[in-house]
Amino acid sequence: MPDHLVAGQKLVLVMLALHANEEGTCWPGLGTLVNETSMSRRGVQKAIDALTNAGYIGIIAPGAGHRTTVYRLDADCISRSAQTASGALGSPKIATSGEPRTPILDARGAL
């Protein structure tokens, strides 16, 4: 996950991804996202605006009346961000049998 997104934006992005089909398209209603994230309606709207502006999602068809908005996740953008974030964290060290099961941290506290 990109580190420049705040927690609520990441949560909304994850929820959209869980609703997405193989093409990355999804159409959860705003009420659904509010219930699933436990965020306010306005908080979800702001997160969607931020994700759209950052290029993580696109709006295919805006909602109107009783129709929900159709979103498309930009898999390339999300993948690049995830690779950048995981590269910054380094690879976790996996304990083998007989070794402690807690992660081994370096002097900076990183894995």
Tab-separated table of C-alpha atoms in Angstrom:
chain	number	residue	atom	x	y	z
A	1	MET	CA	0.000	0.000	0.000
A	2	PRO	CA	1.235	3.454	-0.739
A	3	ASP	CA	2.518	5.256	2.310
A	4	HIS	CA	1.176	8.666	1.283
A	5	LEU	CA	-2.431	7.533	1.678
A	6	VAL	CA	-3.988	7.868	5.110
A	7	ALA	CA	-5.650	4.919	6.852
A	8	GLY	CA	-9.201	5.739	5.741
A	9	GLN	CA	-8.160	6.019	2.097
A	10	LYS	CA	-6.347	2.687	2.282
A	11	LEU	CA	-9.380	1.070	3.898
A	12	VAL	CA	-11.732	2.343	1.184
A	13	LEU	CA	-9.290	1.156	-1.498
A	14	VAL	CA	-9.177	-2.315	0.063
A	15	MET	CA	-12.973	-2.459	0.258
A	16	LEU	CA	-13.278	-1.424	-3.400
A	17	ALA	CA	-10.748	-4.125	-4.311
A	18	LEU	CA	-12.783	-6.732	-2.421
A	19	HIS	CA	-15.854	-5.783	-4.467
A	20	ALA	CA	-13.985	-5.687	-7.803
A	21	ASN	CA	-14.419	-8.263	-10.536
A	22	GLU	CA	-11.581	-9.666	-12.683
A	23	GLU	CA	-11.466	-6.464	-14.739
A	24	GLY	CA	-11.083	-4.314	-11.621
A	25	THR	CA	-14.608	-2.904	-11.926
A	26	CYS	CA	-16.901	-2.542	-8.924
A	27	TRP	CA	-20.032	-0.645	-7.923
A	28	PRO	CA	-20.561	-0.789	-4.148
A	29	GLY	CA	-23.001	1.818	-2.927
A	30	LEU	CA	-21.840	4.619	-0.677
A	31	GLY	CA	-23.954	3.181	2.149
A	32	THR	CA	-22.239	-0.186	1.712
A	33	LEU	CA	-18.789	1.404	1.977
A	34	VAL	CA	-19.893	3.420	5.020
A	35	ASN	CA	-21.092	0.221	6.747
A	36	GLU	CA	-18.042	-1.834	5.783
A	37	THR	CA	-15.466	0.780	6.801
A	38	SER	CA	-17.268	2.258	9.832
A	39	MET	CA	-16.379	5.659	8.390
A	40	SER	CA	-18.693	8.614	8.006
A	41	ARG	CA	-20.426	9.204	4.684
A	42	ARG	CA	-18.334	12.317	4.130
A	43	GLY	CA	-15.153	10.436	5.110
A	44	VAL	CA	-15.799	7.791	2.462
A	45	GLN	CA	-16.560	10.487	-0.126
A	46	LYS	CA	-13.304	12.291	0.696
A	47	ALA	CA	-11.359	9.030	0.475
A	48	ILE	CA	-12.874	8.275	-2.943
A	49	ASP	CA	-11.999	11.796	-4.125
A	50	ALA	CA	-8.407	11.379	-2.922
A	51	LEU	CA	-8.069	7.929	-4.540
A	52	THR	CA	-9.473	9.290	-7.796
A	53	ASN	CA	-7.153	12.311	-7.769
A	54	ALA	CA	-4.149	10.071	-7.024
A	55	GLY	CA	-5.051	7.741	-9.917
A	56	TYR	CA	-5.765	4.598	-7.892
A	57	ILE	CA	-9.376	4.440	-9.072
A	58	GLY	CA	-11.338	5.878	-11.937
A	59	ILE	CA	-15.027	6.619	-12.162
A	60	ILE	CA	-16.527	4.768	-15.109
A	61	ALA	CA	-20.127	5.872	-14.566
A	62	PRO	CA	-21.136	8.398	-11.916
A	63	GLY	CA	-24.080	7.444	-9.764
A	64	ALA	CA	-27.350	9.338	-9.965
A	65	GLY	CA	-30.625	8.809	-8.189
A	66	HIS	CA	-30.766	5.143	-7.219
A	67	ARG	CA	-27.804	4.128	-9.408
A	68	THR	CA	-24.451	3.515	-7.751
A	69	THR	CA	-21.158	4.827	-9.090
A	70	VAL	CA	-19.109	2.349	-11.091
A	71	TYR	CA	-15.389	2.405	-10.283
A	72	ARG	CA	-12.383	0.828	-11.958
A	73	LEU	CA	-9.251	0.144	-9.962
A	74	ASP	CA	-5.971	0.982	-11.685
A	75	ALA	CA	-4.069	-2.242	-11.043
A	76	ASP	CA	-0.823	-0.859	-12.493
A	77	CYS	CA	-0.870	2.162	-10.185
A	78	ILE	CA	-1.680	0.027	-7.141
A	79	SER	CA	0.976	-2.540	-8.057
A	80	ARG	CA	3.684	0.107	-8.513
A	81	SER	CA	2.792	1.639	-5.154
A	82	ALA	CA	2.803	-1.730	-3.425
A	83	GLN	CA	6.216	-2.601	-4.892
A	84	THR	CA	7.608	0.761	-3.791
A	85	ALA	CA	6.198	0.318	-0.290
A	86	SER	CA	7.470	-3.255	0.076
A	87	GLY	CA	10.884	-2.255	-1.242
A	88	ALA	CA	11.115	0.466	1.383
A	89	LEU	CA	10.280	-2.026	4.133
A	90	GLY	CA	12.697	-4.691	2.984
A	91	SER	CA	11.962	-8.384	3.049
A	92	PRO	CA	10.727	-9.870	6.273
A	93	LYS	CA	13.004	-12.477	7.796
A	94	ILE	CA	11.145	-15.737	8.297
A	95	ALA	CA	12.098	-17.833	11.312
A	96	THR	CA	12.695	-21.509	10.669
A	97	SER	CA	11.947	-24.253	13.183
A	98	GLY	CA	13.923	-23.915	16.377
A	99	GLU	CA	14.302	-20.155	15.935
A	100	PRO	CA	12.186	-17.509	17.647
A	101	ARG	CA	8.897	-16.789	15.914
A	102	THR	CA	9.031	-13.052	16.488
A	103	PRO	CA	10.335	-10.905	13.615
A	104	ILE	CA	14.015	-10.042	13.735
A	105	LEU	CA	14.516	-6.287	13.706
A	106	ASP	CA	17.637	-4.427	12.684
A	107	ALA	CA	19.123	-1.464	14.594
A	108	ARG	CA	16.556	0.917	13.050
A	109	GLY	CA	13.652	-1.256	14.125
A	110	ALA	CA	12.951	-2.454	10.576
A	111	LEU	CA	12.437	-6.081	9.582
